[in-house]
Amino acid sequence: MNLGQRARHFVAKHTANSRVEASVLIATNYSKSEPRPEALDHLVQATYENTDQENPTRVLEALNERVETETGWVPVLKALYAVHRCLQDGSETFTAALEADTAVVTLGTFADRANGEAVHYSRQIRVYSEYLEETLLARAEMRKLVPGVRLFLVARKRDPKRASEIDGIDGVGALLDVLSVLQPHLDRLLRCERAARPRDLPGEEDCPIAYAVLAMLLHDGLHVYRLPSEALGRT
């Protein structure tokens, strides 16, 4: 089955019988615009559901299948953006499922060589997917260093009733262990941010999805920079 047949098979298989897969298709279309907000909001909400049609595993599988059936950079970049959004605003069950199966963010060999723009954003996809994968690995490393720690390392929605992520970490040694993981993570985030900057060439159309990715990384960066400050306030 060639790529076009696989893509048509994906559409035929999922569009009619699952809103999750339909939302994935809408959110990861071929337009360079930002993903449709209503589609992303539905995917995020579906990560909190627990039905046969809507649940965290279904969301992850649909995004993974979308990446597997595409070679064009636009839908793949949008799929990574959707994963990132689900990490930020979705359920912890989704994050745990992604930690167990990171295939959707393992795109180190992705390459769309259709033109110069495709080559540029293919590199962004490789670095962006590496950042998302290493974010999950950093979370796992922190849990080993400081059992019980729940640092997300992404900009979760602010909830005044929710304690600071640092609040569960006691002792100078434990805080130093956390900082030892945060520092290289920040370096990776900044490297990803540099690669994520949109091209600015005369005559080339704007790329809103690239700016949207950059904004997501900025929010993550501000969040992670805030964590050491909160840690210092506890010493």
PDB file of C-alpha atoms in Angstrom:
ATOM      1  CA  MET A   1       0.000   0.000   0.000  1.00  0.00           C
ATOM      2  CA  ASN A   2       1.592   3.299  -1.088  1.00  0.00           C
ATOM      3  CA  LEU A   3       1.467   6.534   0.895  1.00  0.00           C
ATOM      4  CA  GLY A   4      -1.610   7.941  -0.859  1.00  0.00           C
ATOM      5  CA  GLN A   5      -3.510   4.708  -0.352  1.00  0.00           C
ATOM      6  CA  ARG A   6      -2.526   4.620   3.308  1.00  0.00           C
ATOM      7  CA  ALA A   7      -3.727   8.179   3.829  1.00  0.00           C
ATOM      8  CA  ARG A   8      -7.058   7.440   2.116  1.00  0.00           C
ATOM      9  CA  HIS A   9      -7.354   4.279   4.196  1.00  0.00           C
ATOM     10  CA  PHE A  10      -6.841   6.344   7.360  1.00  0.00           C
ATOM     11  CA  VAL A  11      -9.612   8.739   6.353  1.00  0.00           C
ATOM     12  CA  ALA A  12     -12.029   5.979   5.329  1.00  0.00           C
ATOM     13  CA  LYS A  13     -11.317   3.952   8.444  1.00  0.00           C
ATOM     14  CA  HIS A  14     -11.744   6.706  11.006  1.00  0.00           C
ATOM     15  CA  THR A  15     -13.658   9.755   9.837  1.00  0.00           C
ATOM     16  CA  ALA A  16     -17.122   8.199   9.953  1.00  0.00           C
ATOM     17  CA  ASN A  17     -16.907   6.331  13.247  1.00  0.00           C
ATOM     18  CA  SER A  18     -14.779   8.403  15.622  1.00  0.00           C
ATOM     19  CA  ARG A  19     -14.739  12.077  16.468  1.00  0.00           C
ATOM     20  CA  VAL A  20     -11.193  11.686  17.795  1.00  0.00           C
ATOM     21  CA  GLU A  21      -9.742  10.644  14.450  1.00  0.00           C
ATOM     22  CA  ALA A  22     -11.871  13.239  12.651  1.00  0.00           C
ATOM     23  CA  SER A  23     -10.487  15.939  14.966  1.00  0.00           C
ATOM     24  CA  VAL A  24      -6.946  14.725  14.284  1.00  0.00           C
ATOM     25  CA  LEU A  25      -7.550  15.073  10.542  1.00  0.00           C
ATOM     26  CA  ILE A  26      -8.952  18.579  10.974  1.00  0.00           C
ATOM     27  CA  ALA A  27      -6.167  19.681  13.327  1.00  0.00           C
ATOM     28  CA  THR A  28      -3.415  18.315  11.061  1.00  0.00           C
ATOM     29  CA  ASN A  29      -4.626  19.413   7.632  1.00  0.00           C
ATOM     30  CA  TYR A  30      -2.294  20.729   4.927  1.00  0.00           C
ATOM     31  CA  SER A  31      -2.875  24.424   5.587  1.00  0.00           C
ATOM     32  CA  LYS A  32       0.051  26.292   7.164  1.00  0.00           C
ATOM     33  CA  SER A  33      -2.401  28.007   9.504  1.00  0.00           C
ATOM     34  CA  GLU A  34      -2.582  27.151  13.180  1.00  0.00           C
ATOM     35  CA  PRO A  35      -4.587  23.983  13.918  1.00  0.00           C
ATOM     36  CA  ARG A  36      -8.305  24.622  14.254  1.00  0.00           C
ATOM     37  CA  PRO A  37      -8.956  25.500  17.948  1.00  0.00           C
ATOM     38  CA  GLU A  38     -12.162  23.472  18.174  1.00  0.00           C
ATOM     39  CA  ALA A  39     -10.367  20.353  16.918  1.00  0.00           C
ATOM     40  CA  LEU A  40      -7.505  20.777  19.398  1.00  0.00           C
ATOM     41  CA  ASP A  41      -9.913  21.491  22.243  1.00  0.00           C
ATOM     42  CA  HIS A  42     -11.783  18.284  21.445  1.00  0.00           C
ATOM     43  CA  LEU A  43      -8.572  16.225  21.461  1.00  0.00           C
ATOM     44  CA  VAL A  44      -7.571  17.717  24.807  1.00  0.00           C
ATOM     45  CA  GLN A  45     -10.993  16.976  26.272  1.00  0.00           C
ATOM     46  CA  ALA A  46     -10.904  13.435  24.895  1.00  0.00           C
ATOM     47  CA  THR A  47      -7.761  12.758  26.961  1.00  0.00           C
ATOM     48  CA  TYR A  48      -9.965  13.144  30.064  1.00  0.00           C
ATOM     49  CA  GLU A  49     -12.670  10.760  28.828  1.00  0.00           C
ATOM     50  CA  ASN A  50     -12.850   7.025  29.410  1.00  0.00           C
ATOM     51  CA  THR A  51     -15.155   5.606  26.751  1.00  0.00           C
ATOM     52  CA  ASP A  52     -14.521   3.243  23.864  1.00  0.00           C
ATOM     53  CA  GLN A  53     -14.603   6.134  21.377  1.00  0.00           C
ATOM     54  CA  GLU A  54     -12.839   8.796  23.425  1.00  0.00           C
ATOM     55  CA  ASN A  55      -9.923   8.138  25.762  1.00  0.00           C
ATOM     56  CA  PRO A  56      -6.228   9.064  26.073  1.00  0.00           C
ATOM     57  CA  THR A  57      -4.984   5.960  24.261  1.00  0.00           C
ATOM     58  CA  ARG A  58      -7.304   6.611  21.321  1.00  0.00           C
ATOM     59  CA  VAL A  59      -6.009  10.169  20.988  1.00  0.00           C
ATOM     60  CA  LEU A  60      -2.401   8.981  21.056  1.00  0.00           C
ATOM     61  CA  GLU A  61      -3.039   6.191  18.537  1.00  0.00           C
ATOM     62  CA  ALA A  62      -4.808   8.564  16.138  1.00  0.00           C
ATOM     63  CA  LEU A  63      -1.958  11.084  16.265  1.00  0.00           C
ATOM     64  CA  ASN A  64       0.604   8.318  15.854  1.00  0.00           C
ATOM     65  CA  GLU A  65      -1.196   6.898  12.836  1.00  0.00           C
ATOM     66  CA  ARG A  66      -1.420  10.350  11.279  1.00  0.00           C
ATOM     67  CA  VAL A  67       2.344  10.780  11.553  1.00  0.00           C
ATOM     68  CA  GLU A  68       2.947   7.300  10.141  1.00  0.00           C
ATOM     69  CA  THR A  69       0.793   7.956   7.051  1.00  0.00           C
ATOM     70  CA  GLU A  70       2.295  11.342   6.155  1.00  0.00           C
ATOM     71  CA  THR A  71       5.563  12.479   4.621  1.00  0.00           C
ATOM     72  CA  GLY A  72       4.642  16.140   4.138  1.00  0.00           C
ATOM     73  CA  TRP A  73       6.033  18.496   6.766  1.00  0.00           C
ATOM     74  CA  VAL A  74       2.860  20.513   7.420  1.00  0.00           C
ATOM     75  CA  PRO A  75       0.588  17.764   8.832  1.00  0.00           C
ATOM     76  CA  VAL A  76       3.494  16.195  10.722  1.00  0.00           C
ATOM     77  CA  LEU A  77       4.440  19.502  12.363  1.00  0.00           C
ATOM     78  CA  LYS A  78       0.786  20.051  13.240  1.00  0.00           C
ATOM     79  CA  ALA A  79       0.584  16.563  14.761  1.00  0.00           C
ATOM     80  CA  LEU A  80       3.558  17.359  17.006  1.00  0.00           C
ATOM     81  CA  TYR A  81       1.878  20.623  17.960  1.00  0.00           C
ATOM     82  CA  ALA A  82      -1.250  18.668  18.918  1.00  0.00           C
ATOM     83  CA  VAL A  83       0.836  16.288  21.038  1.00  0.00           C
ATOM     84  CA  HIS A  84       2.464  19.262  22.742  1.00  0.00           C
ATOM     85  CA  ARG A  85      -0.927  20.848  23.412  1.00  0.00           C
ATOM     86  CA  CYS A  86      -2.183  17.590  24.956  1.00  0.00           C
ATOM     87  CA  LEU A  87       0.912  17.495  27.172  1.00  0.00           C
ATOM     88  CA  GLN A  88       0.197  21.032  28.326  1.00  0.00           C
ATOM     89  CA  ASP A  89      -3.560  20.831  28.840  1.00  0.00           C
ATOM     90  CA  GLY A  90      -4.482  17.158  28.608  1.00  0.00           C
ATOM     91  CA  SER A  91      -4.813  14.516  31.289  1.00  0.00           C
ATOM     92  CA  GLU A  92      -1.965  12.924  33.194  1.00  0.00           C
ATOM     93  CA  THR A  93      -3.174   9.608  31.795  1.00  0.00           C
ATOM     94  CA  PHE A  94      -2.347  10.844  28.292  1.00  0.00           C
ATOM     95  CA  THR A  95       1.142  11.867  29.424  1.00  0.00           C
ATOM     96  CA  ALA A  96       1.680   8.446  31.004  1.00  0.00           C
ATOM     97  CA  ALA A  97       0.532   6.733  27.797  1.00  0.00           C
ATOM     98  CA  LEU A  98       2.935   8.885  25.779  1.00  0.00           C
ATOM     99  CA  GLU A  99       5.799   8.049  28.138  1.00  0.00           C
ATOM    100  CA  ALA A 100       5.056   4.362  27.547  1.00  0.00           C
ATOM    101  CA  ASP A 101       4.906   4.744  23.753  1.00  0.00           C
ATOM    102  CA  THR A 102       6.931   7.635  22.344  1.00  0.00           C
ATOM    103  CA  ALA A 103       6.667   6.604  18.678  1.00  0.00           C
ATOM    104  CA  VAL A 104       4.739   9.750  17.718  1.00  0.00           C
ATOM    105  CA  VAL A 105       7.633  11.947  18.906  1.00  0.00           C
ATOM    106  CA  THR A 106      10.432   9.724  17.594  1.00  0.00           C
ATOM    107  CA  LEU A 107      11.000  11.480  14.273  1.00  0.00           C
ATOM    108  CA  GLY A 108      14.756  11.892  14.199  1.00  0.00           C
ATOM    109  CA  THR A 109      14.978  10.787  10.557  1.00  0.00           C
ATOM    110  CA  PHE A 110      12.016  12.757   9.196  1.00  0.00           C
ATOM    111  CA  ALA A 111      12.793  14.478   5.889  1.00  0.00           C
ATOM    112  CA  ASP A 112      10.542  16.225   3.377  1.00  0.00           C
ATOM    113  CA  ARG A 113      12.768  17.330   0.493  1.00  0.00           C
ATOM    114  CA  ALA A 114      10.055  18.804  -1.728  1.00  0.00           C
ATOM    115  CA  ASN A 115      11.669  22.275  -1.662  1.00  0.00           C
ATOM    116  CA  GLY A 116      13.828  24.558   0.482  1.00  0.00           C
ATOM    117  CA  GLU A 117      10.960  25.366   2.818  1.00  0.00           C
ATOM    118  CA  ALA A 118      10.243  21.671   3.359  1.00  0.00           C
ATOM    119  CA  VAL A 119      13.894  20.983   4.136  1.00  0.00           C
ATOM    120  CA  HIS A 120      13.950  23.839   6.668  1.00  0.00           C
ATOM    121  CA  TYR A 121      10.833  22.718   8.508  1.00  0.00           C
ATOM    122  CA  SER A 122      11.876  19.072   8.368  1.00  0.00           C
ATOM    123  CA  ARG A 123      14.828  20.053  10.529  1.00  0.00           C
ATOM    124  CA  GLN A 124      12.427  21.851  12.872  1.00  0.00           C
ATOM    125  CA  ILE A 125      10.324  18.685  13.117  1.00  0.00           C
ATOM    126  CA  ARG A 126      13.372  16.595  14.004  1.00  0.00           C
ATOM    127  CA  VAL A 127      14.500  19.002  16.724  1.00  0.00           C
ATOM    128  CA  TYR A 128      10.942  19.590  18.006  1.00  0.00           C
ATOM    129  CA  SER A 129      10.228  15.867  18.278  1.00  0.00           C
ATOM    130  CA  GLU A 130      13.546  15.387  20.073  1.00  0.00           C
ATOM    131  CA  TYR A 131      12.588  18.113  22.555  1.00  0.00           C
ATOM    132  CA  LEU A 132       9.220  16.492  23.275  1.00  0.00           C
ATOM    133  CA  GLU A 133      10.775  13.056  23.667  1.00  0.00           C
ATOM    134  CA  GLU A 134      13.529  14.360  25.948  1.00  0.00           C
ATOM    135  CA  THR A 135      10.941  16.207  28.030  1.00  0.00           C
ATOM    136  CA  LEU A 136       9.358  12.840  28.774  1.00  0.00           C
ATOM    137  CA  LEU A 137      12.760  11.313  29.551  1.00  0.00           C
ATOM    138  CA  ALA A 138      13.620  14.203  31.888  1.00  0.00           C
ATOM    139  CA  ARG A 139      10.350  13.664  33.767  1.00  0.00           C
ATOM    140  CA  ALA A 140      11.211   9.986  34.193  1.00  0.00           C
ATOM    141  CA  GLU A 141      14.742  10.852  35.353  1.00  0.00           C
ATOM    142  CA  MET A 142      13.377  13.243  37.966  1.00  0.00           C
ATOM    143  CA  ARG A 143      11.033  10.591  39.319  1.00  0.00           C
ATOM    144  CA  LYS A 144      14.038   8.299  39.843  1.00  0.00           C
ATOM    145  CA  LEU A 145      16.095  10.997  41.558  1.00  0.00           C
ATOM    146  CA  VAL A 146      13.229  12.282  43.690  1.00  0.00           C
ATOM    147  CA  PRO A 147      10.498   9.641  44.168  1.00  0.00           C
ATOM    148  CA  GLY A 148       7.045  11.147  44.158  1.00  0.00           C
ATOM    149  CA  VAL A 149       8.031  14.278  42.210  1.00  0.00           C
ATOM    150  CA  ARG A 150       5.457  15.428  39.637  1.00  0.00           C
ATOM    151  CA  LEU A 151       7.189  18.006  37.449  1.00  0.00           C
ATOM    152  CA  PHE A 152       5.489  18.304  34.070  1.00  0.00           C
ATOM    153  CA  LEU A 153       8.191  20.522  32.469  1.00  0.00           C
ATOM    154  CA  VAL A 154       5.550  22.006  30.175  1.00  0.00           C
ATOM    155  CA  ALA A 155       3.294  25.017  30.724  1.00  0.00           C
ATOM    156  CA  ARG A 156       0.192  23.502  32.293  1.00  0.00           C
ATOM    157  CA  LYS A 157      -2.919  25.616  32.769  1.00  0.00           C
ATOM    158  CA  ARG A 158      -2.675  27.734  35.879  1.00  0.00           C
ATOM    159  CA  ASP A 159      -4.851  26.514  38.737  1.00  0.00           C
ATOM    160  CA  PRO A 160      -4.809  28.604  41.934  1.00  0.00           C
ATOM    161  CA  LYS A 161      -5.940  25.562  43.915  1.00  0.00           C
ATOM    162  CA  ARG A 162      -3.074  23.399  42.680  1.00  0.00           C
ATOM    163  CA  ALA A 163       0.133  23.408  44.700  1.00  0.00           C
ATOM    164  CA  SER A 164       3.413  24.370  43.079  1.00  0.00           C
ATOM    165  CA  GLU A 165       5.212  21.485  41.390  1.00  0.00           C
ATOM    166  CA  ILE A 166       8.161  22.223  43.676  1.00  0.00           C
ATOM    167  CA  ASP A 167       6.081  21.806  46.851  1.00  0.00           C
ATOM    168  CA  GLY A 168       6.512  18.035  46.862  1.00  0.00           C
ATOM    169  CA  ILE A 169      10.319  18.285  46.925  1.00  0.00           C
ATOM    170  CA  ASP A 170      11.944  18.463  50.353  1.00  0.00           C
ATOM    171  CA  GLY A 171      15.583  18.977  51.211  1.00  0.00           C
ATOM    172  CA  VAL A 172      18.476  20.805  49.601  1.00  0.00           C
ATOM    173  CA  GLY A 173      19.862  17.621  48.066  1.00  0.00           C
ATOM    174  CA  ALA A 174      16.583  16.804  46.353  1.00  0.00           C
ATOM    175  CA  LEU A 175      16.300  20.358  45.016  1.00  0.00           C
ATOM    176  CA  LEU A 176      19.847  20.156  43.643  1.00  0.00           C
ATOM    177  CA  ASP A 177      18.974  16.865  41.941  1.00  0.00           C
ATOM    178  CA  VAL A 178      15.998  18.550  40.296  1.00  0.00           C
ATOM    179  CA  LEU A 179      18.102  21.517  39.179  1.00  0.00           C
ATOM    180  CA  SER A 180      20.668  19.130  37.678  1.00  0.00           C
ATOM    181  CA  VAL A 181      17.939  17.860  35.350  1.00  0.00           C
ATOM    182  CA  LEU A 182      16.325  21.247  34.719  1.00  0.00           C
ATOM    183  CA  GLN A 183      19.519  22.888  33.435  1.00  0.00           C
ATOM    184  CA  PRO A 184      20.199  20.528  30.489  1.00  0.00           C
ATOM    185  CA  HIS A 185      16.463  20.492  29.794  1.00  0.00           C
ATOM    186  CA  LEU A 186      16.520  24.279  29.428  1.00  0.00           C
ATOM    187  CA  ASP A 187      19.463  23.966  27.034  1.00  0.00           C
ATOM    188  CA  ARG A 188      17.470  21.546  24.889  1.00  0.00           C
ATOM    189  CA  LEU A 189      14.456  23.839  24.955  1.00  0.00           C
ATOM    190  CA  LEU A 190      16.516  26.832  23.784  1.00  0.00           C
ATOM    191  CA  ARG A 191      18.107  24.748  21.032  1.00  0.00           C
ATOM    192  CA  CYS A 192      14.633  23.737  19.888  1.00  0.00           C
ATOM    193  CA  GLU A 193      13.451  27.364  20.024  1.00  0.00           C
ATOM    194  CA  ARG A 194      16.273  28.457  17.720  1.00  0.00           C
ATOM    195  CA  ALA A 195      15.414  25.719  15.224  1.00  0.00           C
ATOM    196  CA  ALA A 196      11.700  26.569  15.448  1.00  0.00           C
ATOM    197  CA  ARG A 197      12.056  30.144  14.215  1.00  0.00           C
ATOM    198  CA  PRO A 198      10.149  30.587  10.953  1.00  0.00           C
ATOM    199  CA  ARG A 199      11.969  31.380   7.744  1.00  0.00           C
ATOM    200  CA  ASP A 200      11.873  35.017   6.711  1.00  0.00           C
ATOM    201  CA  LEU A 201      12.588  35.065   3.005  1.00  0.00           C
ATOM    202  CA  PRO A 202      11.334  37.567   0.399  1.00  0.00           C
ATOM    203  CA  GLY A 203       8.405  36.226  -1.562  1.00  0.00           C
ATOM    204  CA  GLU A 204       7.772  33.309   0.800  1.00  0.00           C
ATOM    205  CA  GLU A 205       4.358  33.140   2.409  1.00  0.00           C
ATOM    206  CA  ASP A 206       3.950  33.408   6.160  1.00  0.00           C
ATOM    207  CA  CYS A 207       3.830  30.234   8.253  1.00  0.00           C
ATOM    208  CA  PRO A 208       1.447  30.648  11.210  1.00  0.00           C
ATOM    209  CA  ILE A 209       1.939  27.087  12.451  1.00  0.00           C
ATOM    210  CA  ALA A 210       5.655  27.766  12.911  1.00  0.00           C
ATOM    211  CA  TYR A 211       4.868  30.851  15.017  1.00  0.00           C
ATOM    212  CA  ALA A 212       2.356  28.807  17.016  1.00  0.00           C
ATOM    213  CA  VAL A 213       5.046  26.219  17.834  1.00  0.00           C
ATOM    214  CA  LEU A 214       7.385  29.021  18.869  1.00  0.00           C
ATOM    215  CA  ALA A 215       4.731  30.410  21.241  1.00  0.00           C
ATOM    216  CA  MET A 216       4.253  26.969  22.834  1.00  0.00           C
ATOM    217  CA  LEU A 217       8.006  26.684  23.419  1.00  0.00           C
ATOM    218  CA  LEU A 218       8.069  30.170  24.929  1.00  0.00           C
ATOM    219  CA  HIS A 219       5.363  29.201  27.414  1.00  0.00           C
ATOM    220  CA  ASP A 220       7.317  26.057  28.333  1.00  0.00           C
ATOM    221  CA  GLY A 221      10.490  28.097  28.751  1.00  0.00           C
ATOM    222  CA  LEU A 222       8.871  30.651  31.049  1.00  0.00           C
ATOM    223  CA  HIS A 223       7.392  27.824  33.108  1.00  0.00           C
ATOM    224  CA  VAL A 224      10.672  25.935  33.495  1.00  0.00           C
ATOM    225  CA  TYR A 225      12.612  29.122  34.315  1.00  0.00           C
ATOM    226  CA  ARG A 226      10.127  29.805  37.091  1.00  0.00           C
ATOM    227  CA  LEU A 227      10.757  26.444  38.775  1.00  0.00           C
ATOM    228  CA  PRO A 228      14.319  27.230  40.010  1.00  0.00           C
ATOM    229  CA  SER A 229      13.035  30.540  41.396  1.00  0.00           C
ATOM    230  CA  GLU A 230      10.382  28.682  43.362  1.00  0.00           C
ATOM    231  CA  ALA A 231      13.054  26.248  44.544  1.00  0.00           C
ATOM    232  CA  LEU A 232      15.273  29.093  45.788  1.00  0.00           C
ATOM    233  CA  GLY A 233      12.345  30.479  47.738  1.00  0.00           C
ATOM    234  CA  ARG A 234      12.187  27.229  49.701  1.00  0.00           C
ATOM    235  CA  THR A 235      15.846  27.177  50.791  1.00  0.00           C
TER     236      THR A 235
END
